[in-house]
mmCIF file of C-alpha atoms in Angstrom:
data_model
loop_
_atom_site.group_PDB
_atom_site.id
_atom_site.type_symbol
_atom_site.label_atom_id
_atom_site.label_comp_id
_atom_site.label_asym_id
_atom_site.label_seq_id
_atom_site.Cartn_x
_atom_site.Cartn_y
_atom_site.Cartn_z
ATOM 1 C CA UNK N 13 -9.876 -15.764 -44.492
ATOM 2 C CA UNK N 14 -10.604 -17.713 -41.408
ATOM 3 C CA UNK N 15 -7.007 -19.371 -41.354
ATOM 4 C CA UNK N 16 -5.602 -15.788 -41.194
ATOM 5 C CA UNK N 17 -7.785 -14.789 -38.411
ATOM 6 C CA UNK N 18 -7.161 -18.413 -36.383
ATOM 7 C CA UNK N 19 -3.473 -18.129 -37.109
ATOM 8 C CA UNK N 20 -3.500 -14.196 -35.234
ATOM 9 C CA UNK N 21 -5.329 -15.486 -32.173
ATOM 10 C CA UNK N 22 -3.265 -18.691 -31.730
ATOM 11 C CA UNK N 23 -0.200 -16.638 -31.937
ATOM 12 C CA UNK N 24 -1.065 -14.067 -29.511
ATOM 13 C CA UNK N 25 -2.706 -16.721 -27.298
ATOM 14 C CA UNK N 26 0.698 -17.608 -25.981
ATOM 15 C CA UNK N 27 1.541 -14.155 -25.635
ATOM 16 C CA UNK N 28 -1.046 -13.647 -23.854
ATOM 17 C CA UNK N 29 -0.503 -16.849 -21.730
ATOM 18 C CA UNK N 30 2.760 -15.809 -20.856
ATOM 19 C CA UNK N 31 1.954 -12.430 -19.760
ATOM 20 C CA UNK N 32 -0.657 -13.665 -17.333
ATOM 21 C CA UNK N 33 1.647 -16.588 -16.190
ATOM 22 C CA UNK N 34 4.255 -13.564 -14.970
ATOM 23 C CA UNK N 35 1.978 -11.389 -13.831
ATOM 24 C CA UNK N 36 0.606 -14.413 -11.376
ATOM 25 C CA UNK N 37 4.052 -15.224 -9.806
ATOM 26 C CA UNK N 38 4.499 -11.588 -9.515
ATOM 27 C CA UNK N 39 1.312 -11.471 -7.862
ATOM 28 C CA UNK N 40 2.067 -14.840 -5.702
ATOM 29 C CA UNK N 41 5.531 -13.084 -4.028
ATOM 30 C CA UNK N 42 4.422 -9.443 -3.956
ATOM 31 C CA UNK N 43 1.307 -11.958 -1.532
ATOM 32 C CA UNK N 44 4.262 -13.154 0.247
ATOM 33 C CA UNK N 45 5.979 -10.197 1.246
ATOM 34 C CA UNK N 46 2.791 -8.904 2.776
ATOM 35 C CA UNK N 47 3.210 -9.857 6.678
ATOM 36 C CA UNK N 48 7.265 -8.831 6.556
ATOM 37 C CA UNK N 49 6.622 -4.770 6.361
ATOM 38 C CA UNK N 50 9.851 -4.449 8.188
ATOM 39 C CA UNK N 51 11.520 -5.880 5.797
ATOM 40 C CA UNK N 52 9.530 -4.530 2.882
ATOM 41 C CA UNK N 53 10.529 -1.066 4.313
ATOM 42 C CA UNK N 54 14.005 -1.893 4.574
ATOM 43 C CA UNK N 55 14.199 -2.594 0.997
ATOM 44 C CA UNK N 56 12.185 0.344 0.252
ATOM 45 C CA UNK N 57 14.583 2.788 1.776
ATOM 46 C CA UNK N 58 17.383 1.111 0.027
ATOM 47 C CA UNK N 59 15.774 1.570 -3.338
ATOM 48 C CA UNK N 60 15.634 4.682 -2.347
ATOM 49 C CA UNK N 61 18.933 5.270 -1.297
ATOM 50 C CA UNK N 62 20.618 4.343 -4.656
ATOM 51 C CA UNK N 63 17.891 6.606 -6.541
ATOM 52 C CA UNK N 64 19.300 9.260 -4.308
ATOM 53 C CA UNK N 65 22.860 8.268 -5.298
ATOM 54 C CA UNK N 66 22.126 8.513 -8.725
ATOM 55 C CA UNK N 67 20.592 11.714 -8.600
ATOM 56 C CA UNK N 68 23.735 12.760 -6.697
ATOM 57 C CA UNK N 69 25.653 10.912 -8.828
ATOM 58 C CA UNK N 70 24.560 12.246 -12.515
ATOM 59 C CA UNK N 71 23.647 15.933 -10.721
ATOM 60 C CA UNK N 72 20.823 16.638 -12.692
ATOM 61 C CA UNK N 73 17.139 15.057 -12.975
ATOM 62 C CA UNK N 74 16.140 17.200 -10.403
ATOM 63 C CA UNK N 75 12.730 17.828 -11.439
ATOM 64 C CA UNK N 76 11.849 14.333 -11.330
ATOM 65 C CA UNK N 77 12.916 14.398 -7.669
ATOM 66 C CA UNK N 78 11.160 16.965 -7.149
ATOM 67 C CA UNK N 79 7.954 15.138 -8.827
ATOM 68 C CA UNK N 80 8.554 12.015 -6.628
ATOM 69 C CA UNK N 81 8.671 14.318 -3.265
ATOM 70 C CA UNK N 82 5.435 15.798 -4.066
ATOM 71 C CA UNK N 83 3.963 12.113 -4.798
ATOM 72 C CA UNK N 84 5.248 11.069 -1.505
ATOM 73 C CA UNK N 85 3.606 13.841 0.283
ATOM 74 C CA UNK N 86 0.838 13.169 -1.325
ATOM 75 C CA UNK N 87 0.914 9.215 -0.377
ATOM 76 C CA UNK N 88 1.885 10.162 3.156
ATOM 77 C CA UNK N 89 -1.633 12.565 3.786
ATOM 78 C CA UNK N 90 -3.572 9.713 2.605
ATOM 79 C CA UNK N 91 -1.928 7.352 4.618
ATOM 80 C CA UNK N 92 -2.411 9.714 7.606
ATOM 81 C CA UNK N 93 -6.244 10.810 7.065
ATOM 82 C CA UNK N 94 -9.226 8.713 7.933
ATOM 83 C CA UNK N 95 -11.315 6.953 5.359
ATOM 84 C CA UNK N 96 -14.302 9.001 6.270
ATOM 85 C CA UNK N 97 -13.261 12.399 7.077
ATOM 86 C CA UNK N 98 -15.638 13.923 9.206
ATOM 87 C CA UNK N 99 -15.088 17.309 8.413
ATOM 88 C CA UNK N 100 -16.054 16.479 4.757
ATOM 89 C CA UNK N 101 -18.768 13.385 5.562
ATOM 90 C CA UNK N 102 -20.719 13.441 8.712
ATOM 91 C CA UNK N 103 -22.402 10.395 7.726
ATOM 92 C CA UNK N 104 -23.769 7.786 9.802
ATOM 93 C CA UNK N 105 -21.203 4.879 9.002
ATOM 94 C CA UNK N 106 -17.951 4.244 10.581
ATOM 95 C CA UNK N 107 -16.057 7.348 11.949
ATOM 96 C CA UNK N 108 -13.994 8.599 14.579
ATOM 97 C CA UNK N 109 -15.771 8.893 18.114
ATOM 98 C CA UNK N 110 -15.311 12.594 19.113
ATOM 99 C CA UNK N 111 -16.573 12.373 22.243
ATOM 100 C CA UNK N 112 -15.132 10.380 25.762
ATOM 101 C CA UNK N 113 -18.501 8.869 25.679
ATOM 102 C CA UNK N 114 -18.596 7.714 22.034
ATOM 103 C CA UNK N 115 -18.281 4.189 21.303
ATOM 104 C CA UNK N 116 -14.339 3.281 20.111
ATOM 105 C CA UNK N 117 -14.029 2.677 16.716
ATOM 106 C CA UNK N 118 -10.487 1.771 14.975
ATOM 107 C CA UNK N 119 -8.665 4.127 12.806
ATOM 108 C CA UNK N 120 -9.410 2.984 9.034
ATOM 109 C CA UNK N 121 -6.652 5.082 6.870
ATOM 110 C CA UNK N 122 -7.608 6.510 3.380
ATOM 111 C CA UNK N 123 -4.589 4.753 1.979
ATOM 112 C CA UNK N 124 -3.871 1.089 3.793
ATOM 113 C CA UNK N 125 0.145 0.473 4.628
ATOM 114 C CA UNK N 126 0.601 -2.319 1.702
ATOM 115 C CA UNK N 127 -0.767 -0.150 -0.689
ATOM 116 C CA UNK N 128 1.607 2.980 0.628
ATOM 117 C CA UNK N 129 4.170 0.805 0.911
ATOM 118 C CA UNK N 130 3.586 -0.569 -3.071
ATOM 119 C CA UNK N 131 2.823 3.199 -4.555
ATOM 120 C CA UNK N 132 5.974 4.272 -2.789
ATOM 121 C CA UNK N 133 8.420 1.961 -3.722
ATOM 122 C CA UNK N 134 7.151 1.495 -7.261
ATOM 123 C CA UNK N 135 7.419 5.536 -7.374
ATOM 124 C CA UNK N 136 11.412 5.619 -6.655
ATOM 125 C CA UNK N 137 11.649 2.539 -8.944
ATOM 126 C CA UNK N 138 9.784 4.984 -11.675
ATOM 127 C CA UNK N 139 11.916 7.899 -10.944
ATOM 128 C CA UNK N 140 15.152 5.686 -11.254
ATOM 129 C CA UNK N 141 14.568 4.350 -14.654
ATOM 130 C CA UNK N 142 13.451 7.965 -15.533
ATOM 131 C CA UNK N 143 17.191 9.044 -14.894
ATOM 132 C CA UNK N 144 18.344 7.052 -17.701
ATOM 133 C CA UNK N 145 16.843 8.850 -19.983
ATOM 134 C CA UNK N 146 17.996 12.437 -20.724
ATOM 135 C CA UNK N 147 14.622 14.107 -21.860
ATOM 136 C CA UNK N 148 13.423 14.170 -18.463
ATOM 137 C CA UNK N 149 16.679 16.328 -17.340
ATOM 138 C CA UNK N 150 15.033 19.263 -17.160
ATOM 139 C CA UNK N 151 17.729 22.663 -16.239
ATOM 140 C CA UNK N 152 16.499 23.790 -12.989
ATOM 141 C CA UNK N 153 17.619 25.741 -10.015
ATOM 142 C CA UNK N 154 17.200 22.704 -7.405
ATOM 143 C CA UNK N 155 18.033 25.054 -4.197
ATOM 144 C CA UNK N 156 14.166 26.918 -4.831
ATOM 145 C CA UNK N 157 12.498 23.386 -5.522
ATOM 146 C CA UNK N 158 13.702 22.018 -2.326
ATOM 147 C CA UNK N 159 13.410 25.443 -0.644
ATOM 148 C CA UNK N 160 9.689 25.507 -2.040
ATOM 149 C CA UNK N 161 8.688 21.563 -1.211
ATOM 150 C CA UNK N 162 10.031 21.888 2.645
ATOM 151 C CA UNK N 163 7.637 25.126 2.830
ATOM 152 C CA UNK N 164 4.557 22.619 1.067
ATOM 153 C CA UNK N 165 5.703 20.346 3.780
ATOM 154 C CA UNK N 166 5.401 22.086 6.416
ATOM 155 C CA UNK N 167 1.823 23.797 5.863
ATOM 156 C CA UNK N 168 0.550 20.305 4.931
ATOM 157 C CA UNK N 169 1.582 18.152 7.469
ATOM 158 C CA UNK N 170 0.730 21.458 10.040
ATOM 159 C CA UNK N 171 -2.339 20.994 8.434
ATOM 160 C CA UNK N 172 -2.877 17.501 8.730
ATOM 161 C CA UNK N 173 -1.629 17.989 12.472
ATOM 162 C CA UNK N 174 -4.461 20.167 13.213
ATOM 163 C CA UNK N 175 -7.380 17.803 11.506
ATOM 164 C CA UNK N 176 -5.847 15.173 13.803
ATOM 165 C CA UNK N 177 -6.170 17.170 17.285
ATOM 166 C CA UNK N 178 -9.434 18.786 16.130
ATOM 167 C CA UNK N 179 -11.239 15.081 15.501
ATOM 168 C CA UNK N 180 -8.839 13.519 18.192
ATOM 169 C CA UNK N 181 -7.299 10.365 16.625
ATOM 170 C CA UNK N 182 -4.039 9.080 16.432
ATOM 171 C CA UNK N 183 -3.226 7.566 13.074
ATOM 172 C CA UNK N 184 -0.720 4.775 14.983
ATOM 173 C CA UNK N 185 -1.010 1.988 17.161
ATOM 174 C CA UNK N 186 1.985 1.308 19.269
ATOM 175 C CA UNK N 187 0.603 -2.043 20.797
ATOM 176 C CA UNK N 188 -2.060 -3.120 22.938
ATOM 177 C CA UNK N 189 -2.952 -0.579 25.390
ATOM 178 C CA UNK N 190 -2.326 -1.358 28.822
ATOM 179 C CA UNK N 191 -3.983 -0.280 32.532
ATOM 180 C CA UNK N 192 -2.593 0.015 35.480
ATOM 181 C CA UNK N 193 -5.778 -1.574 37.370
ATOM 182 C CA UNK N 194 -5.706 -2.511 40.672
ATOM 183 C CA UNK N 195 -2.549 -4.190 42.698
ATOM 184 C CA UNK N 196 -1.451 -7.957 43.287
ATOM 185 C CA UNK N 197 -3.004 -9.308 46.088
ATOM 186 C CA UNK N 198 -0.130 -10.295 47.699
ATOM 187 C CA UNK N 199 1.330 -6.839 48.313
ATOM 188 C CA UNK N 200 -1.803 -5.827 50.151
ATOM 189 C CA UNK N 201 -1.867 -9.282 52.053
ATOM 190 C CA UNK N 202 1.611 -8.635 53.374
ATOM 191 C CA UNK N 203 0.419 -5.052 54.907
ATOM 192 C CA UNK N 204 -1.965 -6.779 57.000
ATOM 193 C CA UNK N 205 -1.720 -6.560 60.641
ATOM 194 C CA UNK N 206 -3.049 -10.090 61.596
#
């Protein structure tokens, strides 16, 4: 009886093994591709690009497209809201100064960009394999779908536009900020009448 049970574990030890030895160097480059999120991005869109040739491609499988736009709007509010929303939490840790007077604190989003960035491109990669498979080609009228996910588009990001000029923050940085201060010395020691 205990051979039978020793023989079991030693033969999905390996197994086992192996599965955590792939899931490491997976783990190692998806580390690697971390400070490259142009590049990332660039691959993203052309994952997406040839899911949205094979959709055009096998015309059908537009449910699942419609699935996928829904899970990207939904990816795309949490990468745009705060962690602590104060409409919902007016707590006392880290939130968005509402005031000129409060104290500056950084924009921390909901949903980091890696982790946007991951959940998005493993979602078209999803959504690809789906279209191989003909149970998920469900007959629809895709004209209303898209009709009815612009219109959930609009209203959410309106939405989401309005929570950001009510509590005043700007979900992007676009560099250091710079001042205009005072001028060079030099062009107001040339001016001088001495």
């Amino acid at each position: 009886m205990e051979g039978i049970g020793a023989e079991g574990a030693s033969v999905a030890s390996p197994v086992a093994q192996w599965g955590h030895d792939v899931w490491r160097v997976y783990q190692y480059y998806l580390d690697k591709t971390t400070p490259h999120a142009v590049y990332r991005w660039i691959g993203t869109f052309v994952v997406g690009a040839i899911y949205c040739l094979r959709v055009c491609y096998v015309q059908g499988f537009y449910i699942i497209a419609y699935g996928l736009g829904i899970y990207i709007l939904n990816l795309l509010i949490g990468f745009l809201s705060p962690l602590v929303d104060p409409e919902i939490d007016p707590s006392d840790g880290p939130s968005l100064p509402t005031k000129g007077s409060d104290e500056f604190k950084p924009f921390i989003r909901r949903l980091p960009e890696f982790k946007f960035w991951y959940s998005f491109t493993k979602a078209f990669i999803i959504a690809f394999v789906m279209t191989f498979f003909s149970m998920f080609d469900v007959p629809v009228f895709w004209p209303i779908l898209l009709c009815y996910w612009i219109v959930l588009f609009v209203l959410t990001m309106r939405r989401q536009i309005a929570h950001m000029i009510k509590y005043k923050y700007i979900p992007f940085s676009l560099g250091k900020q710079k001042y205009g201060g005072k001028k060079s010395s030099a062009s107001s020691s040339g001016s001088r009448g001495d």
